[in-house]
PDB file of C-alpha atoms in Angstrom:
ATOM      1  CA  MET A 266      27.427  -1.125  15.515  1.00 84.00           C
ATOM      2  CA  LEU A 267      24.689   1.664  14.951  1.00 86.00           C
ATOM      3  CA  LEU A 268      24.717   0.918  11.144  1.00 90.00           C
ATOM      4  CA  ILE A 269      23.982  -2.860  11.896  1.00 93.00           C
ATOM      5  CA  ASN A 270      21.147  -2.049  14.501  1.00 92.00           C
ATOM      6  CA  SER A 271      19.912   0.397  11.781  1.00 93.00           C
ATOM      7  CA  PHE A 272      19.857  -1.913   9.142  1.00 94.00           C
ATOM      8  CA  LEU A 273      18.038  -4.834  11.414  1.00 94.00           C
ATOM      9  CA  PHE A 274      15.389  -2.491  13.019  1.00 94.00           C
ATOM     10  CA  CYS A 275      14.407  -0.768   9.731  1.00 93.00           C
ATOM     11  CA  GLY A 276      14.356  -3.777   7.680  1.00 93.00           C
ATOM     12  CA  LEU A 277      12.314  -5.776  10.428  1.00 93.00           C
ATOM     13  CA  ILE A 278       9.560  -2.911  10.397  1.00 93.00           C
ATOM     14  CA  CYS A 279       9.614  -3.142   6.426  1.00 93.00           C
ATOM     15  CA  MET A 280       9.465  -6.781   6.646  1.00 93.00           C
ATOM     16  CA  LEU A 281       6.904  -7.198   8.993  1.00 93.00           C
ATOM     17  CA  SER A 282       4.499  -4.540   7.188  1.00 93.00           C
ATOM     18  CA  GLN A 283       5.014  -6.642   3.937  1.00 92.00           C
ATOM     19  CA  LEU A 284       3.715  -9.440   5.438  1.00 92.00           C
ATOM     20  CA  ILE A 285       0.896  -7.874   6.690  1.00 92.00           C
ATOM     21  CA  LEU A 286       0.180  -6.204   3.279  1.00 91.00           C
ATOM     22  CA  ASP A 287       0.632  -9.514   1.632  1.00 89.00           C
ATOM     23  CA  ASN A 288      -1.458 -11.858   4.355  1.00 88.00           C
ATOM     24  CA  THR A 289      -4.303  -9.458   5.142  1.00 89.00           C
ATOM     25  CA  LYS A 290      -6.486  -7.105   3.437  1.00 90.00           C
ATOM     26  CA  LEU A 291      -5.159  -4.052   4.889  1.00 91.00           C
ATOM     27  CA  THR A 292      -3.741  -1.425   2.445  1.00 90.00           C
ATOM     28  CA  PRO A 293      -0.638   0.596   2.715  1.00 90.00           C
ATOM     29  CA  GLY A 294      -2.727   3.588   4.178  1.00 90.00           C
ATOM     30  CA  HIS A 295      -3.847   1.199   6.946  1.00 93.00           C
ATOM     31  CA  ILE A 296      -0.490  -0.114   7.753  1.00 93.00           C
ATOM     32  CA  THR A 297       1.214   3.338   7.895  1.00 93.00           C
ATOM     33  CA  SER A 298      -1.620   4.673  10.151  1.00 94.00           C
ATOM     34  CA  ILE A 299      -1.317   1.720  12.530  1.00 94.00           C
ATOM     35  CA  LEU A 300       2.379   2.252  12.648  1.00 94.00           C
ATOM     36  CA  VAL A 301       2.241   5.883  13.528  1.00 94.00           C
ATOM     37  CA  VAL A 302      -0.307   4.886  16.423  1.00 95.00           C
ATOM     38  CA  ILE A 303       2.301   2.198  17.656  1.00 94.00           C
ATOM     39  CA  GLY A 304       4.881   4.730  17.646  1.00 93.00           C
ATOM     40  CA  ALA A 305       2.780   7.251  19.661  1.00 93.00           C
ATOM     41  CA  PHE A 306       2.026   4.431  21.872  1.00 93.00           C
ATOM     42  CA  LEU A 307       5.666   3.187  22.453  1.00 93.00           C
ATOM     43  CA  ASP A 308       6.646   6.851  23.310  1.00 89.00           C
ATOM     44  CA  THR A 309       4.038   7.136  25.976  1.00 87.00           C
ATOM     45  CA  PHE A 310       6.342   5.205  28.432  1.00 84.00           C
ATOM     46  CA  SER A 311       9.704   6.603  26.673  1.00 88.00           C
ATOM     47  CA  ILE A 312      10.327   3.024  25.129  1.00 91.00           C
ATOM     48  CA  TYR A 313      10.797   4.739  21.717  1.00 92.00           C
ATOM     49  CA  ASP A 314      13.500   7.051  23.123  1.00 91.00           C
ATOM     50  CA  ARG A 315      15.366   3.921  24.251  1.00 92.00           C
ATOM     51  CA  ILE A 316      15.189   2.481  20.763  1.00 92.00           C
ATOM     52  CA  ILE A 317      16.403   5.442  19.064  1.00 92.00           C
ATOM     53  CA  GLU A 318      19.380   5.488  21.662  1.00 91.00           C
ATOM     54  CA  VAL A 319      20.336   1.935  20.545  1.00 91.00           C
ATOM     55  CA  VAL A 320      19.476   1.971  16.947  1.00 90.00           C
ATOM     56  CA  GLY A 321      20.295   5.290  15.802  1.00 86.00           C
ATOM     57  CA  GLY A 322      19.001   6.648  12.387  1.00 87.00           C
ATOM     58  CA  GLY A 323      17.404   3.418  11.443  1.00 89.00           C
ATOM     59  CA  ALA A 324      14.750   4.264  14.013  1.00 91.00           C
ATOM     60  CA  LEU A 325      13.972   7.740  12.794  1.00 92.00           C
ATOM     61  CA  LEU A 326      13.200   6.983   9.305  1.00 92.00           C
ATOM     62  CA  PRO A 327      10.155   4.636   9.601  1.00 93.00           C
ATOM     63  CA  ILE A 328       6.906   6.431   9.950  1.00 92.00           C
ATOM     64  CA  THR A 329       6.755   5.150  13.476  1.00 93.00           C
ATOM     65  CA  SER A 330       9.021   7.921  14.277  1.00 92.00           C
ATOM     66  CA  PHE A 331       6.600  10.208  12.943  1.00 92.00           C
ATOM     67  CA  GLY A 332       4.077   9.309  15.711  1.00 92.00           C
ATOM     68  CA  HIS A 333       6.922   9.534  18.209  1.00 92.00           C
ATOM     69  CA  SER A 334       8.242  12.889  17.419  1.00 92.00           C
ATOM     70  CA  LEU A 335       4.690  14.289  17.946  1.00 93.00           C
ATOM     71  CA  ILE A 336       4.003  12.917  21.334  1.00 92.00           C
ATOM     72  CA  HIS A 337       7.740  13.867  22.434  1.00 91.00           C
ATOM     73  CA  GLY A 338       7.219  17.310  21.362  1.00 92.00           C
ATOM     74  CA  ALA A 339       3.901  17.613  22.828  1.00 92.00           C
ATOM     75  CA  LEU A 340       5.622  16.172  26.249  1.00 91.00           C
ATOM     76  CA  ALA A 341       8.589  18.403  25.950  1.00 91.00           C
ATOM     77  CA  GLN A 342       6.368  21.556  25.551  1.00 92.00           C
ATOM     78  CA  ALA A 343       4.064  20.363  28.354  1.00 91.00           C
ATOM     79  CA  GLU A 344       6.960  20.114  30.891  1.00 90.00           C
ATOM     80  CA  LYS A 345       7.554  23.665  30.172  1.00 90.00           C
ATOM     81  CA  THR A 346       4.018  25.217  29.860  1.00 90.00           C
ATOM     82  CA  GLY A 347       1.510  22.918  31.438  1.00 86.00           C
ATOM     83  CA  VAL A 348      -1.556  21.344  29.971  1.00 87.00           C
ATOM     84  CA  LEU A 349      -1.733  23.602  27.033  1.00 90.00           C
ATOM     85  CA  GLY A 350       1.771  22.597  26.073  1.00 89.00           C
ATOM     86  CA  ILE A 351       0.410  19.076  24.690  1.00 90.00           C
ATOM     87  CA  LEU A 352      -1.304  21.232  21.906  1.00 90.00           C
ATOM     88  CA  MET A 353       1.590  23.787  21.532  1.00 91.00           C
ATOM     89  CA  GLY A 354       4.507  21.610  21.286  1.00 90.00           C
ATOM     90  CA  MET A 355       2.661  18.687  19.138  1.00 91.00           C
ATOM     91  CA  PHE A 356       4.394  19.897  15.774  1.00 92.00           C
ATOM     92  CA  ASP A 357       7.919  20.980  17.147  1.00 90.00           C
ATOM     93  CA  LEU A 358       9.967  18.236  15.819  1.00 89.00           C
ATOM     94  CA  THR A 359       7.992  16.900  12.876  1.00 90.00           C
ATOM     95  CA  ALA A 360       7.450  20.652  11.293  1.00 91.00           C
ATOM     96  CA  ALA A 361      10.366  20.546   9.512  1.00 90.00           C
ATOM     97  CA  GLY A 362       9.594  17.120   7.526  1.00 90.00           C
ATOM     98  CA  ILE A 363       5.848  18.115   6.943  1.00 92.00           C
ATOM     99  CA  VAL A 364       6.788  21.466   5.636  1.00 94.00           C
ATOM    100  CA  PHE A 365       9.473  20.566   3.420  1.00 93.00           C
ATOM    101  CA  ALA A 366       7.022  17.532   2.311  1.00 93.00           C
ATOM    102  CA  ILE A 367       4.690  20.018   1.277  1.00 94.00           C
ATOM    103  CA  ILE A 368       6.889  22.560  -0.460  1.00 94.00           C
ATOM    104  CA  PHE A 369       8.916  20.013  -2.269  1.00 94.00           C
ATOM    105  CA  SER A 370       5.506  18.197  -3.557  1.00 93.00           C
ATOM    106  CA  PHE A 371       4.183  21.675  -4.633  1.00 93.00           C
ATOM    107  CA  ILE A 372       7.392  22.846  -6.452  1.00 93.00           C
ATOM    108  CA  PHE A 373       7.630  19.660  -7.947  1.00 93.00           C
ATOM    109  CA  THR A 374       3.932  19.430  -9.215  1.00 91.00           C
ATOM    110  CA  LEU A 375       4.514  22.888 -10.725  1.00 91.00           C
ATOM    111  CA  ILE A 376       7.576  21.938 -12.605  1.00 91.00           C
ATOM    112  CA  PHE A 377       6.983  18.599 -13.769  1.00 88.00           C
ATOM    113  CA  LYS A 378       4.018  17.018 -15.567  1.00 83.00           C
ATOM    114  CA  PRO A 379       2.403  13.732 -14.422  1.00 78.00           C
ATOM    115  CA  ARG A 380       3.832  10.617 -16.176  1.00 69.00           C
ATOM    116  CA  ASN A 381       0.940   8.171 -16.730  1.00 61.00           C
TER     117      ASN A 381
ATOM    118  CA  MET B  27     -17.060 -25.707  -8.001  1.00 57.00           C
ATOM    119  CA  ARG B  28     -14.083 -27.944  -8.499  1.00 66.00           C
ATOM    120  CA  ASN B  29     -12.534 -25.099 -10.615  1.00 75.00           C
ATOM    121  CA  THR B  30     -12.995 -22.719  -8.001  1.00 78.00           C
ATOM    122  CA  LYS B  31     -11.395 -24.807  -5.419  1.00 78.00           C
ATOM    123  CA  TYR B  32      -8.617 -25.538  -7.986  1.00 76.00           C
ATOM    124  CA  GLU B  33      -7.992 -21.812  -8.494  1.00 75.00           C
ATOM    125  CA  ARG B  34      -7.842 -21.232  -4.564  1.00 75.00           C
ATOM    126  CA  ILE B  35      -5.408 -24.022  -4.062  1.00 73.00           C
ATOM    127  CA  ALA B  36      -3.209 -22.895  -6.914  1.00 70.00           C
ATOM    128  CA  ASN B  37      -3.486 -19.450  -5.490  1.00 69.00           C
ATOM    129  CA  GLU B  38      -2.516 -20.170  -2.292  1.00 68.00           C
ATOM    130  CA  HIS B  39       0.819 -22.103  -3.495  1.00 65.00           C
ATOM    131  CA  LYS B  40       1.414 -19.220  -6.001  1.00 62.00           C
ATOM    132  CA  ALA B  41       1.060 -16.523  -3.255  1.00 56.00           C
ATOM    133  CA  ASP B  42       3.448 -18.137  -0.647  1.00 56.00           C
ATOM    134  CA  GLU B  43       6.421 -18.106  -2.936  1.00 60.00           C
ATOM    135  CA  ASN B  44       5.958 -14.358  -3.548  1.00 78.00           C
ATOM    136  CA  ARG B  45       5.263 -13.666  -0.063  1.00 83.00           C
ATOM    137  CA  ILE B  46       8.686 -15.064   1.310  1.00 88.00           C
ATOM    138  CA  GLY B  47      10.231 -13.046  -1.652  1.00 88.00           C
ATOM    139  CA  ASN B  48       8.432  -9.733  -1.019  1.00 89.00           C
ATOM    140  CA  ALA B  49       9.188 -10.274   2.735  1.00 91.00           C
ATOM    141  CA  ILE B  50      12.650 -10.515   2.053  1.00 92.00           C
ATOM    142  CA  ILE B  51      12.990  -7.819  -0.466  1.00 91.00           C
ATOM    143  CA  ALA B  52      11.399  -5.286   2.004  1.00 91.00           C
ATOM    144  CA  PHE B  53      13.672  -6.548   4.761  1.00 93.00           C
ATOM    145  CA  ILE B  54      16.801  -5.649   2.595  1.00 93.00           C
ATOM    146  CA  SER B  55      15.618  -2.564   0.968  1.00 93.00           C
ATOM    147  CA  GLY B  56      14.115  -1.129   4.338  1.00 93.00           C
ATOM    148  CA  GLY B  57      17.356  -2.069   6.086  1.00 93.00           C
ATOM    149  CA  VAL B  58      19.442  -0.397   3.480  1.00 93.00           C
ATOM    150  CA  ILE B  59      17.410   2.906   3.637  1.00 93.00           C
ATOM    151  CA  GLY B  60      17.811   2.682   7.357  1.00 92.00           C
ATOM    152  CA  MET B  61      21.468   2.255   7.158  1.00 93.00           C
ATOM    153  CA  LEU B  62      21.578   5.203   4.653  1.00 93.00           C
ATOM    154  CA  GLY B  63      19.925   7.511   7.344  1.00 92.00           C
ATOM    155  CA  GLU B  64      22.736   6.449   9.873  1.00 92.00           C
ATOM    156  CA  ILE B  65      25.438   7.212   7.674  1.00 93.00           C
ATOM    157  CA  ILE B  66      24.114  10.621   6.653  1.00 93.00           C
ATOM    158  CA  ILE B  67      23.800  11.486  10.188  1.00 93.00           C
ATOM    159  CA  GLU B  68      27.255  10.348  10.733  1.00 92.00           C
ATOM    160  CA  VAL B  69      28.426  12.461   7.854  1.00 94.00           C
ATOM    161  CA  LEU B  70      26.898  15.412   8.988  1.00 94.00           C
ATOM    162  CA  LEU B  71      28.266  14.665  12.615  1.00 94.00           C
ATOM    163  CA  GLY B  72      31.632  14.964  10.860  1.00 93.00           C
ATOM    164  CA  PHE B  73      30.725  18.407   9.671  1.00 93.00           C
ATOM    165  CA  GLY B  74      30.354  19.476  13.289  1.00 90.00           C
ATOM    166  CA  ILE B  75      26.537  19.815  13.300  1.00 90.00           C
ATOM    167  CA  ASN B  76      25.225  18.125  16.494  1.00 91.00           C
ATOM    168  CA  ARG B  77      22.887  15.191  16.551  1.00 88.00           C
ATOM    169  CA  THR B  78      19.512  17.146  17.182  1.00 88.00           C
ATOM    170  CA  GLU B  79      20.088  19.508  14.082  1.00 89.00           C
ATOM    171  CA  ALA B  80      21.328  16.363  12.088  1.00 91.00           C
ATOM    172  CA  ILE B  81      18.080  14.280  12.320  1.00 90.00           C
ATOM    173  CA  PRO B  82      15.663  17.015  10.826  1.00 91.00           C
ATOM    174  CA  ILE B  83      18.418  17.439   8.033  1.00 93.00           C
ATOM    175  CA  MET B  84      18.408  13.514   7.236  1.00 93.00           C
ATOM    176  CA  ILE B  85      14.734  13.419   7.156  1.00 93.00           C
ATOM    177  CA  VAL B  86      14.629  16.466   4.528  1.00 94.00           C
ATOM    178  CA  ILE B  87      17.299  15.014   2.604  1.00 94.00           C
ATOM    179  CA  PHE B  88      15.165  11.783   2.210  1.00 95.00           C
ATOM    180  CA  ILE B  89      12.078  13.567   1.462  1.00 94.00           C
ATOM    181  CA  PHE B  90      13.530  15.845  -1.296  1.00 95.00           C
ATOM    182  CA  ILE B  91      14.967  12.370  -2.950  1.00 94.00           C
ATOM    183  CA  ALA B  92      11.483  10.735  -2.864  1.00 94.00           C
ATOM    184  CA  SER B  93       9.813  13.960  -4.042  1.00 94.00           C
ATOM    185  CA  LEU B  94      11.937  14.494  -6.663  1.00 93.00           C
ATOM    186  CA  GLY B  95      11.953  10.901  -7.752  1.00 93.00           C
ATOM    187  CA  THR B  96       8.060  10.688  -7.807  1.00 92.00           C
ATOM    188  CA  ALA B  97       7.989  14.004  -9.914  1.00 92.00           C
ATOM    189  CA  LEU B  98      10.584  12.463 -12.331  1.00 91.00           C
ATOM    190  CA  GLY B  99       8.771   9.134 -12.522  1.00 88.00           C
ATOM    191  CA  PHE B 100      11.541   6.548 -11.425  1.00 90.00           C
ATOM    192  CA  PHE B 101      10.319   6.256  -7.971  1.00 91.00           C
ATOM    193  CA  ASP B 102       7.133   4.482  -8.772  1.00 90.00           C
ATOM    194  CA  ASN B 103       9.207   1.821 -10.371  1.00 91.00           C
ATOM    195  CA  LEU B 104      11.208   1.464  -7.301  1.00 91.00           C
ATOM    196  CA  VAL B 105       8.123   1.307  -5.272  1.00 90.00           C
ATOM    197  CA  THR B 106       6.556  -1.563  -7.327  1.00 89.00           C
ATOM    198  CA  LYS B 107       9.848  -3.455  -6.977  1.00 88.00           C
ATOM    199  CA  PHE B 108      10.927  -2.883  -3.171  1.00 87.00           C
ATOM    200  CA  LYS B 109       7.016  -2.320  -1.891  1.00 82.00           C
ATOM    201  CA  CYS B 110       7.118  -1.840   1.749  1.00 85.00           C
ATOM    202  CA  GLY B 111      10.693  -1.366   2.024  1.00 88.00           C
ATOM    203  CA  LEU B 112      10.105   1.961   0.458  1.00 90.00           C
ATOM    204  CA  LEU B 113       6.617   2.764   1.480  1.00 91.00           C
ATOM    205  CA  ILE B 114       7.232   2.528   5.482  1.00 92.00           C
ATOM    206  CA  PRO B 115      10.110   4.810   5.515  1.00 93.00           C
ATOM    207  CA  ILE B 116       9.511   8.556   5.429  1.00 92.00           C
ATOM    208  CA  THR B 117       9.913   8.291   1.520  1.00 93.00           C
ATOM    209  CA  GLY B 118       6.410   6.718   1.428  1.00 92.00           C
ATOM    210  CA  PHE B 119       5.204   9.654   3.019  1.00 93.00           C
ATOM    211  CA  ALA B 120       6.851  12.022   0.500  1.00 93.00           C
ATOM    212  CA  HIS B 121       5.844   9.753  -2.424  1.00 93.00           C
ATOM    213  CA  ALA B 122       2.166   9.585  -1.406  1.00 93.00           C
ATOM    214  CA  MET B 123       2.065  13.294  -1.220  1.00 93.00           C
ATOM    215  CA  THR B 124       3.937  14.018  -4.416  1.00 92.00           C
ATOM    216  CA  SER B 125       1.997  11.475  -6.550  1.00 92.00           C
ATOM    217  CA  SER B 126      -1.427  12.494  -5.291  1.00 91.00           C
ATOM    218  CA  CYS B 127      -0.315  16.100  -6.097  1.00 91.00           C
ATOM    219  CA  LEU B 128       0.618  15.052  -9.597  1.00 91.00           C
ATOM    220  CA  ASP B 129      -2.451  12.886 -10.050  1.00 90.00           C
ATOM    221  CA  TYR B 130      -4.903  16.156  -9.546  1.00 90.00           C
ATOM    222  CA  LYS B 131      -2.681  18.945 -11.114  1.00 88.00           C
ATOM    223  CA  ASN B 132      -5.171  18.989 -14.225  1.00 89.00           C
ATOM    224  CA  GLU B 133      -8.071  19.646 -12.031  1.00 89.00           C
ATOM    225  CA  GLY B 134      -6.647  23.043 -11.192  1.00 87.00           C
ATOM    226  CA  PRO B 135      -4.674  24.727  -8.322  1.00 88.00           C
ATOM    227  CA  ILE B 136      -7.595  24.818  -5.795  1.00 90.00           C
ATOM    228  CA  TYR B 137     -10.050  22.186  -6.178  1.00 90.00           C
ATOM    229  CA  GLY B 138      -7.175  19.596  -7.749  1.00 88.00           C
ATOM    230  CA  LEU B 139      -4.013  20.143  -6.148  1.00 89.00           C
ATOM    231  CA  GLY B 140      -4.855  21.869  -3.012  1.00 89.00           C
ATOM    232  CA  SER B 141      -7.839  19.912  -1.796  1.00 91.00           C
ATOM    233  CA  ASN B 142      -6.197  16.525  -3.066  1.00 90.00           C
ATOM    234  CA  MET B 143      -2.683  17.101  -1.616  1.00 90.00           C
ATOM    235  CA  PHE B 144      -3.545  15.216   1.682  1.00 91.00           C
ATOM    236  CA  LYS B 145      -5.747  12.567   0.035  1.00 90.00           C
ATOM    237  CA  LEU B 146      -3.255   9.559   0.796  1.00 89.00           C
ATOM    238  CA  THR B 147      -1.166  11.079   3.748  1.00 92.00           C
ATOM    239  CA  GLY B 148      -4.212  12.686   5.531  1.00 92.00           C
ATOM    240  CA  SER B 149      -4.925   9.628   7.308  1.00 92.00           C
ATOM    241  CA  VAL B 150      -1.187   9.433   8.705  1.00 92.00           C
ATOM    242  CA  ILE B 151      -1.246  12.847  10.005  1.00 93.00           C
ATOM    243  CA  LEU B 152      -4.772  12.661  11.662  1.00 94.00           C
ATOM    244  CA  TYR B 153      -4.239   9.449  13.212  1.00 94.00           C
ATOM    245  CA  GLY B 154      -0.846  10.627  14.471  1.00 93.00           C
ATOM    246  CA  ILE B 155      -2.191  13.912  15.812  1.00 94.00           C
ATOM    247  CA  VAL B 156      -5.248  12.209  17.764  1.00 95.00           C
ATOM    248  CA  SER B 157      -3.204   9.153  19.103  1.00 94.00           C
ATOM    249  CA  ALA B 158      -0.332  11.412  20.359  1.00 93.00           C
ATOM    250  CA  TYR B 159      -3.026  13.981  21.960  1.00 93.00           C
ATOM    251  CA  ILE B 160      -4.622  11.108  23.886  1.00 94.00           C
ATOM    252  CA  PHE B 161      -1.405   9.232  24.660  1.00 93.00           C
ATOM    253  CA  GLY B 162       0.217  12.632  25.684  1.00 91.00           C
ATOM    254  CA  THR B 163      -2.805  13.518  28.061  1.00 92.00           C
ATOM    255  CA  ILE B 164      -2.481  10.009  29.461  1.00 92.00           C
ATOM    256  CA  ARG B 165       1.063  10.271  30.227  1.00 90.00           C
ATOM    257  CA  TYR B 166       0.758  14.014  31.545  1.00 89.00           C
ATOM    258  CA  ILE B 167      -2.008  12.830  33.922  1.00 89.00           C
ATOM    259  CA  ILE B 168      -0.056   9.531  35.186  1.00 87.00           C
ATOM    260  CA  GLY B 169       3.398  11.271  34.978  1.00 77.00           C
ATOM    261  CA  GLY B 170       2.186  14.245  36.918  1.00 58.00           C
ATOM    262  CA  MET B 171       4.728  16.559  35.398  1.00 50.00           C
TER     263      MET B 171
END
């Protein structure tokens, strides 16, 4: 069941962004930024957490999940240490993704040559 | 006058077909990516890794594949084919970062690679952090934790 939900949810987000991309003047950069803000907004009242419970991995892959994990880590840390936790805990969950994205891009850039 | 009007009408009809096709392609390719993510999590769960640890591993696997594919050159062709199906998942994030790295490689390690690495993904990180900070503060005040 999680597999079907993943397919539907991830596909729906991609389809909606494709429709926005084709029918408006927004670029992929605009759309990903908007989706990140939407993801952060949805987690303000723990809506995105429930989506992840129902959908599983499909909700963790779209870029909305990046905004969700930023605010999720911030709030989890804020529960422990107070207001400063919002600043300290923001990268708790996304750190692995960002660090590996930077490291992989750096290593592959050193190894490979640009194609075009 | 007539020509511009004709072109406009022709473009509208031409674009309509492509739009529906693109949307369906994006739906299927994005759905397959989402399903693969869930499959990877299930496989990792089978190895006895718990779900909170399996999630970052799954994301790192996708980032690795997208970065390597961009560096090897075939991921660009896939993106032009599947468009948003690959740009909206985390693969698009890794693709944007690696491709901007590769584009500016010739300009040197500091002013080329270093300062242009976040050229495309910087906006995602910036608006993610700003919105997470604002919404987090609101939630903190309302929630009264």
